[in-house]
XYZ file of C-alpha atoms in Angstrom:
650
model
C 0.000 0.000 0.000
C 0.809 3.481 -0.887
C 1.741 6.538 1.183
C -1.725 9.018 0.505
C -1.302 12.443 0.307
C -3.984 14.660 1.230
C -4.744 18.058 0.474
C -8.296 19.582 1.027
C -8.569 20.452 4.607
C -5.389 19.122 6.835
C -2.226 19.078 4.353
C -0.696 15.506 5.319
C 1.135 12.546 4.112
C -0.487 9.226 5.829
C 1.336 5.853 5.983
C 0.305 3.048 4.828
C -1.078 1.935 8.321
C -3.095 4.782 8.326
C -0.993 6.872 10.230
C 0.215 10.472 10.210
C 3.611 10.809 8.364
C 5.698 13.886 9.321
C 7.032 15.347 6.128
C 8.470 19.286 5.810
C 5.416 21.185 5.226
C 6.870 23.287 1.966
C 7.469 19.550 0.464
C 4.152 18.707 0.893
C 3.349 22.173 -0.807
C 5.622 21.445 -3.295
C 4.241 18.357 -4.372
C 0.824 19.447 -4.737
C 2.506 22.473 -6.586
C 4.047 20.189 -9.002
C 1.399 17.504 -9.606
C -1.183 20.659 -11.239
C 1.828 21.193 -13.150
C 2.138 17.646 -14.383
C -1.220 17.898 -15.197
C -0.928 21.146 -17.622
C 2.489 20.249 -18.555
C 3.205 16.312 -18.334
C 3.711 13.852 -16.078
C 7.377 13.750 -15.150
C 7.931 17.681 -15.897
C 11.280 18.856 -14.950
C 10.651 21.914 -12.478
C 13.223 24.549 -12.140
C 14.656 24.783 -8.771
C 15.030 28.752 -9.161
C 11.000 29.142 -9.887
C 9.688 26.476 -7.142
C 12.219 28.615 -4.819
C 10.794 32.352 -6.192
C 6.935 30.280 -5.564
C 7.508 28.698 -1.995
C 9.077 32.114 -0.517
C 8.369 35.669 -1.655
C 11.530 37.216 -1.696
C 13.843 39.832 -4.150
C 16.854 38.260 -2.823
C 18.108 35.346 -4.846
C 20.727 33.974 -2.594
C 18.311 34.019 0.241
C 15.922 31.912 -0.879
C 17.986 29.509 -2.300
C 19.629 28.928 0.772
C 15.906 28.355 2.369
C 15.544 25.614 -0.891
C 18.563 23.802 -0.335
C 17.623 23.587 3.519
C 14.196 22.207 2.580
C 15.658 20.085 0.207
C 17.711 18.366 2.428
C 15.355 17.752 4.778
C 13.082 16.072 2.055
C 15.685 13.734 1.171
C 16.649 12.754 4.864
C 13.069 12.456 5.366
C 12.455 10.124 1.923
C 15.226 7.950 3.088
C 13.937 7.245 6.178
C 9.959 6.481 4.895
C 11.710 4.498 1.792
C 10.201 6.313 -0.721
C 10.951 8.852 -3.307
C 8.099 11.306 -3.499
C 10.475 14.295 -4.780
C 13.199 13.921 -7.480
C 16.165 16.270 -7.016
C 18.676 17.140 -9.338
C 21.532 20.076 -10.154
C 18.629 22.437 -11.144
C 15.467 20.958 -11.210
C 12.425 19.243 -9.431
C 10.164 16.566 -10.269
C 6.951 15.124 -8.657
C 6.841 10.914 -8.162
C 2.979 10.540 -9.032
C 3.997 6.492 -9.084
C 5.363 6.764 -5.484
C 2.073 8.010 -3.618
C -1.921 8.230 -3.890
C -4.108 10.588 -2.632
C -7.141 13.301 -3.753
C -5.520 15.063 -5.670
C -5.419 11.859 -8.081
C -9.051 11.141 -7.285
C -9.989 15.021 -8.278
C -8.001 15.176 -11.418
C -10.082 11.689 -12.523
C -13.454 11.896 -10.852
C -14.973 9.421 -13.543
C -17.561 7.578 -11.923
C -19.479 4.984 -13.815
C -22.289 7.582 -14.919
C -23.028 11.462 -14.226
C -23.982 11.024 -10.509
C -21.233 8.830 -9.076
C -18.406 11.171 -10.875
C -20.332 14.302 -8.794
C -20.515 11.953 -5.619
C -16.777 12.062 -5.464
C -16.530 15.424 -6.060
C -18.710 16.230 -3.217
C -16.591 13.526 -0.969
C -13.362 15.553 -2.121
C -14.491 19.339 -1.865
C -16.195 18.876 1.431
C -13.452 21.095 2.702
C -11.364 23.707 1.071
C -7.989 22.984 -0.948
C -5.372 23.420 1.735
C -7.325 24.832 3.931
C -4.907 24.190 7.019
C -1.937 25.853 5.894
C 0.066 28.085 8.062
C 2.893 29.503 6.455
C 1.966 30.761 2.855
C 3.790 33.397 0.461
C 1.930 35.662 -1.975
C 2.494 33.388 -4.682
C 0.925 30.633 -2.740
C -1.773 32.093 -1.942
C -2.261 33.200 -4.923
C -2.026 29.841 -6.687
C -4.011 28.097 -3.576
C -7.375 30.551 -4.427
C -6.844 29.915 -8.786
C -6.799 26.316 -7.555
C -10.191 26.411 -5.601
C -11.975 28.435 -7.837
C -10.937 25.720 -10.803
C -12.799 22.970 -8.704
C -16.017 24.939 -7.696
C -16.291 25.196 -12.026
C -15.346 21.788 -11.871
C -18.207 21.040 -9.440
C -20.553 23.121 -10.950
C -19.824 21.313 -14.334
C -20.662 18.051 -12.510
C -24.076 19.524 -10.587
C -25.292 20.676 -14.484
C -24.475 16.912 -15.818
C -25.927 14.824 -12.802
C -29.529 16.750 -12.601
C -31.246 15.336 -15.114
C -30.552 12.117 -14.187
C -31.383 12.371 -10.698
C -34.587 10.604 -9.913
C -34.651 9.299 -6.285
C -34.506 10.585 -2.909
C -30.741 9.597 -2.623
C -29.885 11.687 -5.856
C -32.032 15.134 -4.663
C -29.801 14.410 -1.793
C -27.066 14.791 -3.434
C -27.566 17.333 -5.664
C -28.770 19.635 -2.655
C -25.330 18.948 -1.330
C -23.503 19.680 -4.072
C -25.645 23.140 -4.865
C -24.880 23.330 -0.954
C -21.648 23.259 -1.473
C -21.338 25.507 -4.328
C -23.719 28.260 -2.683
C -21.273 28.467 0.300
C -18.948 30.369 -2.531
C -21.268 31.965 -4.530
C -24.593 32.810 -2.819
C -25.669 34.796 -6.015
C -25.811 32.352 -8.117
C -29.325 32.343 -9.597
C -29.387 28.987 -10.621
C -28.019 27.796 -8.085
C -30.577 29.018 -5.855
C -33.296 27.876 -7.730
C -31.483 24.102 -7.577
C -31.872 24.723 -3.847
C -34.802 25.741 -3.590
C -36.639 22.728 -5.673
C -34.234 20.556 -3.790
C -35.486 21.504 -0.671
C -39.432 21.334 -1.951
C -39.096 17.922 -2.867
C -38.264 17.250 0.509
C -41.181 19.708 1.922
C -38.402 21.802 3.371
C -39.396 25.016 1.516
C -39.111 27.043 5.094
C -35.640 26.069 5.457
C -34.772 27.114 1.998
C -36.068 30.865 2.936
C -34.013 30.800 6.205
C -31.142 29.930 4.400
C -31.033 32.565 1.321
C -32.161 35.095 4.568
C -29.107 33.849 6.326
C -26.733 34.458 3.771
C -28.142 37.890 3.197
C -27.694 39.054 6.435
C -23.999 37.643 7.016
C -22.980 40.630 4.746
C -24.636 43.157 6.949
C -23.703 41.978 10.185
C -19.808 41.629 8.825
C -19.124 45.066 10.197
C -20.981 46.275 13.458
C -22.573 49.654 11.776
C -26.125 49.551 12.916
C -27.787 48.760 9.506
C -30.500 51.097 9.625
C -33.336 49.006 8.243
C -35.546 51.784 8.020
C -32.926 53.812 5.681
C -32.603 50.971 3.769
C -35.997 50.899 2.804
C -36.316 54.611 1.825
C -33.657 53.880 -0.632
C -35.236 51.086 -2.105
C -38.778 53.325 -2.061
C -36.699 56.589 -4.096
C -35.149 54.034 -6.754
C -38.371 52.131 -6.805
C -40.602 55.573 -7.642
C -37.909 57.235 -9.819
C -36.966 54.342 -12.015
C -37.698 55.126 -15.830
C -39.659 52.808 -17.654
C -37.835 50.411 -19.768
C -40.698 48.271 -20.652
C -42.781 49.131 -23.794
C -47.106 49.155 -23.840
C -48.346 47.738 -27.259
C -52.427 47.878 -27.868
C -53.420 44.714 -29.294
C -56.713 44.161 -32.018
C -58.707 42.576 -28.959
C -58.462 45.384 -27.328
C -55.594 44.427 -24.620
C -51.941 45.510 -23.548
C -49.054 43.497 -24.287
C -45.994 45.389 -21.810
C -42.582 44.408 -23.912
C -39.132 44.589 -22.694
C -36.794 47.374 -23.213
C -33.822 47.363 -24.752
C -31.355 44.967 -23.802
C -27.595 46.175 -22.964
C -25.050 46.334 -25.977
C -21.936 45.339 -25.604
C -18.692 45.145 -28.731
C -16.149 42.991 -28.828
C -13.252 44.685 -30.316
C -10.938 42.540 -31.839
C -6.891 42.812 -30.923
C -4.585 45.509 -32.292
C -0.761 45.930 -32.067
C -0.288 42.275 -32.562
C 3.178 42.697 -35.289
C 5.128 41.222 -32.108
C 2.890 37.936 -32.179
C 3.382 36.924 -35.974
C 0.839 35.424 -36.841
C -1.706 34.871 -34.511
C -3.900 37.708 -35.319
C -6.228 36.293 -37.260
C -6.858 33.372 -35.255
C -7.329 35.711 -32.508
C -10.226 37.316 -34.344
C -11.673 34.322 -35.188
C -11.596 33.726 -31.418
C -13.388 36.743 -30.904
C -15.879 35.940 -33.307
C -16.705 32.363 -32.107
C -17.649 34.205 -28.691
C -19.863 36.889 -30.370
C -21.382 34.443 -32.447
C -21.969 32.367 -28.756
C -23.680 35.832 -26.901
C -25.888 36.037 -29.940
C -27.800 33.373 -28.402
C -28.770 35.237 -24.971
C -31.489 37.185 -24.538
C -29.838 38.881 -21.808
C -27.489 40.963 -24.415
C -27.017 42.858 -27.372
C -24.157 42.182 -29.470
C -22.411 44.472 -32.055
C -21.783 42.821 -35.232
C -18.247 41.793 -35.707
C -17.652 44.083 -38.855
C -18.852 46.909 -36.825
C -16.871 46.463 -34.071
C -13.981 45.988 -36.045
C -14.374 49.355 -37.424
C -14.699 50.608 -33.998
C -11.627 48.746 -33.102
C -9.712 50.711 -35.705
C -10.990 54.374 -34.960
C -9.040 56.546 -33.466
C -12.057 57.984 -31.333
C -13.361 55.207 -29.817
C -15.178 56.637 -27.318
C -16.733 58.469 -29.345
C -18.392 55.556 -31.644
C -18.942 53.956 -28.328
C -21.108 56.674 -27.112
C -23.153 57.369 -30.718
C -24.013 53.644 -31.066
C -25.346 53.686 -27.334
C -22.745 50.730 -26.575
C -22.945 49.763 -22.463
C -20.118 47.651 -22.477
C -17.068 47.104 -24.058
C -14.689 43.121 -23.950
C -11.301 45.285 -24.874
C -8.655 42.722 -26.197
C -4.682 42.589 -26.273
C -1.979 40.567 -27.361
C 0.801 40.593 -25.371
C 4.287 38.309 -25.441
C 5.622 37.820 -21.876
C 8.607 35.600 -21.779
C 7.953 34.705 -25.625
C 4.663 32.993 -24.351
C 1.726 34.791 -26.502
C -1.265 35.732 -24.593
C -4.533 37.443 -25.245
C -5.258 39.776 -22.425
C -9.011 40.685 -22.159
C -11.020 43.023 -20.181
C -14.978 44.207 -19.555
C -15.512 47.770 -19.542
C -18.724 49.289 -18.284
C -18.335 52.336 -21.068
C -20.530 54.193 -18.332
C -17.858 55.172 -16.075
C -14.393 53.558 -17.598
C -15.018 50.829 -14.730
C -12.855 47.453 -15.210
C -15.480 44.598 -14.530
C -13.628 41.931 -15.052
C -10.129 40.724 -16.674
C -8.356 37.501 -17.828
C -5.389 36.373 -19.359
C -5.349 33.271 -21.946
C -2.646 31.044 -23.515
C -2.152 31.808 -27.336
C -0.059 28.947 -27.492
C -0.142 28.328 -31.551
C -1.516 24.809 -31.122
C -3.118 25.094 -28.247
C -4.873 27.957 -30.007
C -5.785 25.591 -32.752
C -7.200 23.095 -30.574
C -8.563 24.513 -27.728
C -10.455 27.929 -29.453
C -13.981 27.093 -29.041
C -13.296 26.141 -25.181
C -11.756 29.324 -24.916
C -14.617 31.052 -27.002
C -16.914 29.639 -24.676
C -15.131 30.256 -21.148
C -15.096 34.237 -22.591
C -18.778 33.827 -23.342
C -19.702 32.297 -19.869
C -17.663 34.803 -17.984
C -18.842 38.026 -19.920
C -22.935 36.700 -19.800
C -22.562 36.111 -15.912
C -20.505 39.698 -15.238
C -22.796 41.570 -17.720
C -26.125 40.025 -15.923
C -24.685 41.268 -12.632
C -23.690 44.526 -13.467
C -26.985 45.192 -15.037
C -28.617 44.156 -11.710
C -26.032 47.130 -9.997
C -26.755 49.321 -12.696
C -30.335 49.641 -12.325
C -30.099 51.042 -9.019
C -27.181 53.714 -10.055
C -29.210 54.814 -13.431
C -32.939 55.158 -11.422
C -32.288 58.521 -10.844
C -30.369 60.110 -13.983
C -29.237 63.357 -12.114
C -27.899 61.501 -9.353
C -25.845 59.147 -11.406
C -24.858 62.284 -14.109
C -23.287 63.999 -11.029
C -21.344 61.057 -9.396
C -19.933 60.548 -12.685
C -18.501 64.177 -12.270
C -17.592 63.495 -9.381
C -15.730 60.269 -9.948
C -14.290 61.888 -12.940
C -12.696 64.776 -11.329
C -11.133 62.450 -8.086
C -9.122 60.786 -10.328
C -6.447 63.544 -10.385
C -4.624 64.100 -7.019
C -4.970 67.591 -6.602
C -6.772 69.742 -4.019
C -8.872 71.980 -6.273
C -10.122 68.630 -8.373
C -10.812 66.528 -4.704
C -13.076 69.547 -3.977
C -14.988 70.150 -7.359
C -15.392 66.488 -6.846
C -16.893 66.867 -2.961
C -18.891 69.245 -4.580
C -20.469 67.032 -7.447
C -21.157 64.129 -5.141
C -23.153 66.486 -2.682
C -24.940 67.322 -5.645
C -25.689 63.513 -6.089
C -27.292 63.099 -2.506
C -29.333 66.559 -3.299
C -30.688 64.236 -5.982
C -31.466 60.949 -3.647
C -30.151 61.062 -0.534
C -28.762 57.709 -0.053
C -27.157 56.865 -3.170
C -24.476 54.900 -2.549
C -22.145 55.621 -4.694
C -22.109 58.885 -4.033
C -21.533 58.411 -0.540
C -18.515 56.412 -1.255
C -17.336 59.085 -3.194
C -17.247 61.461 -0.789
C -15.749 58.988 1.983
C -12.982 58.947 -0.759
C -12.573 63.014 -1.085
C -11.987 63.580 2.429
C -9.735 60.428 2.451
C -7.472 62.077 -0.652
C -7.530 65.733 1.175
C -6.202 64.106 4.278
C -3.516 62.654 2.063
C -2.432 65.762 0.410
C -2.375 68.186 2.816
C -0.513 65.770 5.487
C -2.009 68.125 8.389
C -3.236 64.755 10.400
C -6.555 66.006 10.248
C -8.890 63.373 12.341
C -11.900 65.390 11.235
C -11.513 64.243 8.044
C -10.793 60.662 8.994
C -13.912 61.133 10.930
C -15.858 62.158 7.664
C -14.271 59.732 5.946
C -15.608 57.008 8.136
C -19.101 58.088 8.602
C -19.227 58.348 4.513
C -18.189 54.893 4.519
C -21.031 53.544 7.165
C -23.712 55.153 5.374
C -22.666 53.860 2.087
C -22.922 50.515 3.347
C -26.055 50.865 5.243
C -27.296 51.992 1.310
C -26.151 49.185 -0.173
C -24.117 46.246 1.991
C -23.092 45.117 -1.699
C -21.926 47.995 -2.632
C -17.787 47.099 -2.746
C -16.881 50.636 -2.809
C -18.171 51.505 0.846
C -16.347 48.540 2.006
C -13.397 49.916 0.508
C -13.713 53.561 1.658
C -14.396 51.961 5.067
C -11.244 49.677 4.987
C -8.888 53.049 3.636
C -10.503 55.242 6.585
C -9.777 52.253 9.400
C -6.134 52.181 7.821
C -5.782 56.120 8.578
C -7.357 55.350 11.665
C -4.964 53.258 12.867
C -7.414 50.281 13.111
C -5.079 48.156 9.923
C -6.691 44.664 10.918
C -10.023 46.375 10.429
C -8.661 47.711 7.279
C -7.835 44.560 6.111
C -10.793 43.192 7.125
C -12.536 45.229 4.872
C -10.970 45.569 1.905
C -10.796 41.763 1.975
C -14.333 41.939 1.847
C -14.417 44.668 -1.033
C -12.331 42.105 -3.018
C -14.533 39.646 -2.260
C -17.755 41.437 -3.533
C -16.244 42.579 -6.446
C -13.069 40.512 -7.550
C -11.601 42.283 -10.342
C -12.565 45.771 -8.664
C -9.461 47.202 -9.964
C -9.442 50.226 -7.771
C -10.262 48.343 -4.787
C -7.932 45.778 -5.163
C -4.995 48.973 -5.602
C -6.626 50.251 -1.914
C -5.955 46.831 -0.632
C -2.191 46.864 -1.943
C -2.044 50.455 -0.283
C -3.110 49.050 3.457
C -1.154 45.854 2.913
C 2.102 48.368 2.372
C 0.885 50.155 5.881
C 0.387 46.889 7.423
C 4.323 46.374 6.733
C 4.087 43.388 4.001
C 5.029 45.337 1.373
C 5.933 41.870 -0.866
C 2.339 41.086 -0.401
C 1.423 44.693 -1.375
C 3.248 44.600 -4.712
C 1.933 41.804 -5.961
C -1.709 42.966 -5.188
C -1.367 46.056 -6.959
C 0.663 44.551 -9.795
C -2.726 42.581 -10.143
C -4.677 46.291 -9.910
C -2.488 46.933 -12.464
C -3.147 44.362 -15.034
C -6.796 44.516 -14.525
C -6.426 48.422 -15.384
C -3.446 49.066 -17.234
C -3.777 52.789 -18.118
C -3.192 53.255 -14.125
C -4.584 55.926 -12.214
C -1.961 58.353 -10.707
C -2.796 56.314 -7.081
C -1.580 52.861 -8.531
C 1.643 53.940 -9.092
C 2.037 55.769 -5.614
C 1.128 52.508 -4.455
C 3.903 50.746 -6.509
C 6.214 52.863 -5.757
C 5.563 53.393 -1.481
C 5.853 49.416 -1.778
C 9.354 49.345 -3.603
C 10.452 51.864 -1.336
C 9.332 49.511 1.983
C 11.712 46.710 -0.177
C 14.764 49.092 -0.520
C 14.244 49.497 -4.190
C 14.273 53.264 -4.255
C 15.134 53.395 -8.340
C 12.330 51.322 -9.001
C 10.226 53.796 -6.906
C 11.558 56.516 -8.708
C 10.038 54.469 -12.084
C 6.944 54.336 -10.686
C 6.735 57.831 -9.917
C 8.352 59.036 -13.409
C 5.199 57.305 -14.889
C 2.307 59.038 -12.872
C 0.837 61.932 -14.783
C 1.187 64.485 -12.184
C 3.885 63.540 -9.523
C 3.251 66.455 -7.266
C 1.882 64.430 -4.623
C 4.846 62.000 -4.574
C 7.494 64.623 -4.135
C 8.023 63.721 -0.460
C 8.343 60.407 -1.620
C 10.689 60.838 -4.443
C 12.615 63.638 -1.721
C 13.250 60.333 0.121
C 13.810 57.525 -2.777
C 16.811 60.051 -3.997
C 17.744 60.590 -0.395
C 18.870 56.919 0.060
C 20.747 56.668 -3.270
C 22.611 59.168 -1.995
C 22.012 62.019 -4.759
C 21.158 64.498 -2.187
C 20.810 67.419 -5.215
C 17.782 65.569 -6.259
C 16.564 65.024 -3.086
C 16.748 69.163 -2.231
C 15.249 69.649 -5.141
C 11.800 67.933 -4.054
C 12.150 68.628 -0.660
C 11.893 72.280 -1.497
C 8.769 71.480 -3.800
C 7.312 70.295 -0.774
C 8.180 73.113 1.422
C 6.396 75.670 -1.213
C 3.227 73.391 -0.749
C 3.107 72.781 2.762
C 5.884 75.252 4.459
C 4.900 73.876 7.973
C 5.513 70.207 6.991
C 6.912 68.612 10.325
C 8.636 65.026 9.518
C 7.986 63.886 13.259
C 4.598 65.193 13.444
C 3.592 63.077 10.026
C 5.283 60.248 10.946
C 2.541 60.487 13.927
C -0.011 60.112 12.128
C 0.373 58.120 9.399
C -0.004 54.010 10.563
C 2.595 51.768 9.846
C 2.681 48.724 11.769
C 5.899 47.541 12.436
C 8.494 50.642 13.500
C 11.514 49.600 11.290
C 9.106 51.199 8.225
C 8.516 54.107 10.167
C 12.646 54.644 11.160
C 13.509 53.822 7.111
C 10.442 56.700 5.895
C 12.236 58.949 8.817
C 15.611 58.457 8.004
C 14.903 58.714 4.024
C 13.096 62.309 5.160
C 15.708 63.907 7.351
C 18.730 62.991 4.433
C 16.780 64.716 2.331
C 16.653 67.753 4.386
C 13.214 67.908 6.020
């Protein structure tokens, strides 16, 4: 018998009595690592050492975590020798996974093939009872990273399974089942339409239609009650009440001969798929690429949820050099914005959903243009686009609704969220003044509220007075945004950046964990994040979160690359700071920073040179006083931000 690894829940490697087999933790990480790469890859893939070093550790420093590889390595092998089994082949440079040497569910997931439909999603449910890995300790951005792409690949795998087993279920057993499984799957996404409605007829086939209510009721309220703010109920309801009554009509009234009213829809959302551009560096993969694009077009032609642009006609929009301008004459809602990019000499098409309402980033993906696997594999990409852009479209429409039922409202948060983009005082202020103008309009529109959490948020920044009235507006902002709408990412966000001011950072992380989780590929939420994560003193952590910001919304707003760059600076890698900053379109409100980066390269000319930029800003900047103010948790950050400040002449 076998050693058995498992993996979902407790990571551990069980002997063949049964019994708990100690085994370094990063090689049990490793393996699991290197078996989904087997799987993509080959069995018996040659890892480099270097890149399963760079994934088990985050760290710039080469040497460092090499040293922590060999150490692990030779640990491995002492332990191998002594269990008699190779489970990890070493050699000069490289890695490879035994799959012949062990069992476990990781084998079982990667071939759940039952005998029919139900038995494959039986095991399924056996296996993802728990989450992948759920008990590890020590994990590195990469891991973690890598651990959440890995759970979210076996809910789709599950939900794949739940769709294949339900028409064949037909007794009590197989309801059973299939409630579990929707169970299961509901846990992650509680949204889910369909899933709900699986539930729910799961549960009234059992006469259990009560505890199906309880349950979606449940699941509402864990989103309010994840912050203590007093949900005001009552406040609530007025909202709903002032979209309800102000709402346009979408819906048309057509007289018919006998004399009676047939109410039809209004028009449906359109959304363009513009092919790639810029591809010369790819060869010649651009016209499978638009082929791609077409098969997915052709595939949202079938929904009656969405309005698809002709391919012709989005090429030609694709081609125009005013874009936004088509856009806005051909009353286009959304826009699937594609790329071709070469990283490493691996060709990728980078897409992105744009809500052409507000330049908002929906959602963003990167796929494998591989030549053959191109070839071979198009329609399965075509269809994963499809998929994705029906289910993100459907639920921003559901958002959307709310924002557009009163038009003056929503025309003046769009000022306002125009104008906070730039980091300057006077455009923070004709922005306070736009969202105020919002709430004149409906006085708990949420968006609006955010928005003006976020202005006194940016004044606090800029003027580096340590202001706590501001904080204190900030905050309140927040609350009521949330109160509005508790799905509403953005107040969790403004909440999270006014706890981090606050000093409150687990609070902040709290909830900009939560903002992520409402709206994953909230670009500008996912930059606060980074921000608080670089205040929180894991400024690794906080460069790989807003290098993710960053690829979800690539033209970067002026914040992103503050972000960046305060996060290179925690690392000691004041040139690449300096980058950052080069790149923002007005770096006024970095010069302290870039005083600082050019302080500790020692080019103290430079470093005057800002410092005195700052002074004719804010003459009565005091270094100490700042310092006071602004969190950082661990003091080493604070001492290095000092330091940097004083050798530059503050």
């Amino acid at each position: 018998m076998k050693l058995r690894l498992e993996s979902f829940g407790e990571l551990r490697l069980i002997d063949p009595a049964g019994r708990p087999a100690a085994f370094p933790e990063k090689g049990l990480l490793a393996i699991c690592y290197l078996r989904d790469r087997d799987l993509r890859d080959g069995a018996g893939s040659e890892y480099p050492r270097s890149a399963l070093a760079r994934f088990l550790w985050d760290s710039h420093d080469n040497s460092d975590i090499m040293a922590n590889l060999r150490k692990t390595i030779s640990r491995i092998q002492k332990r191998q020798t002594e269990l008699g089994a190779e489970l990890l082949a070493f050699t000069a440079t490289g890695v490879r996974v035994r799959s012949d040497a062990f069992s476990g569910d990781l084998f079982e997931l990667a071939n759940p093939e039952g005998d029919d439909a139900l038995a494959r999603l039986r095991r399924l449910v056996a296996i993802l009872r728990q989450d992948f890995l759920a008990g590890l300790a020590d994990q590195s951005a990469s891991t973690r990273q890598w651990i959440a792409g890995q759970r979210d690949r076996h809910m789709a795998m599950l939900v794949d399974a739940l769709k294949t087993a339900l028409p064949a279920a037909r007794s009590r057993e197989d309801v059973s089942l299939i409630k579990e499984a929707a169970l299961r799957i509901f846990r992650e996404a509680p949204d889910d339409e369909n899933i709900r409605r699986i539930l729910l007829e799961a549960y009234e086939s059992e006469g259990q239609v009560e505890k199906a209510r309880r349950l979606f009721e449940t699941s509402r309220h864990q989103l309010e009650s994840a912050f203590d703010i007093g949900l005001d109920v009552q406040a609530l309801g007025e909202v709903r009440k002032i979209f309800a009554g102000s709402q346009p009509s979408q819906s048309v009234a057509v007289s018919l001969s006998d004399g009676g009213v047939r109410v039809l829809p209004g028009p449906l959302p359109r959304l363009v798929l513009l092919p790639p551009s810029g591809s010369d560096a790819i060869g010649a993969l651009p016209v499978p690429c638009e082929a791609l694009i077409e098969d997915v077009t052709i595939g949202l032609c079938a929904l009656n949820t969405v309005s698809v642009v002709a391919p012709h006609t989005a090429a030609l929009i694709a081609r125009n050099a005013d874009k936004a301008q088509l856009i806005l004459r051909h009353s286009i809602s959304y826009v699937l914005d594609t790329r071709l990019t070469d990283r490493a000499g691996s060709p990728a098409l980078f897409v992105q959903l744009i809500y052409a309402g507000s330049d908002e980033v929906i959602w963003a993906e990167r796929f494998s243009l591989d030549k053959y696997e191109l070839i071979s594999h198009r329609r399965d990409i075509a269809r994963q686009i499809a998929r994705e852009l029906a289910g993100q479209v459907r639920q921003h429409e559901t958002m959307r609704d709310s924002f557009e039922g009163n038009s003056a409202a929503y025309h003046s948060y769009l000022l306002g969220l125009r104008d906070i983009k730039r980091l300057a005082l006077p455009d923070v202020r004709r922005s306070r003044k736009a969202f105020r103008e919002a709430l004149q309009h409906s006085a708990h529109f949420a968006p609006a509220l955010s928005g003006l959490s976020r202005t006194f948020l940016v004044e606090w920044l800029l003027t580096a007075r340590g202001d706590s009235e501001l904080l204190g507006l900030a905050e309140d902002y927040a609350n009521r945004a949330i109160v509005a709408d508790p799905s509403f990412a953005a107040g969790f966000r403004e909440l999270g950046v006014a706890k981090l001011y606050l000093g409150d950072l687990d609070e902040s992380v709290v909830a900009l964990k939560l903002a992520e989780e409402l709206s994953p590929h909230y670009a500008d939420g996912i930059a606060s994040y980074a921000d608080t994560l670089v205040h929180a003193s894991r400024p690794a952590d906080a460069l790989a979160k807003i290098e993710r910001a960053i690829s979800l919304n690539p033209l970067s707003p002026t914040d992103y690359l503050w972000t960046a760059a305060g996060a290179n600076f925690a690392l000691g890698h004041y040139a690449e700071a300096l980058e950052q900053i080069s790149m923002m379109d007005d770096r006024t409100p970095a010069d302290r920073l870039s005083a600082a980066c050019w302080a500790m390269l020692g080019d103290m000319k430079n470093a005057r040179i800002y410092m005195r930029k700052v002074r004719e800003i804010y003459p009565d900047f005091d270094v100490d006083k700042w310092l006071s103010v602004v969190p950082f948790k661990e003091q080493w950050q604070k001492e290095q931000y000092r330091e940097a400040l004083r050798r530059a002449g503050f």
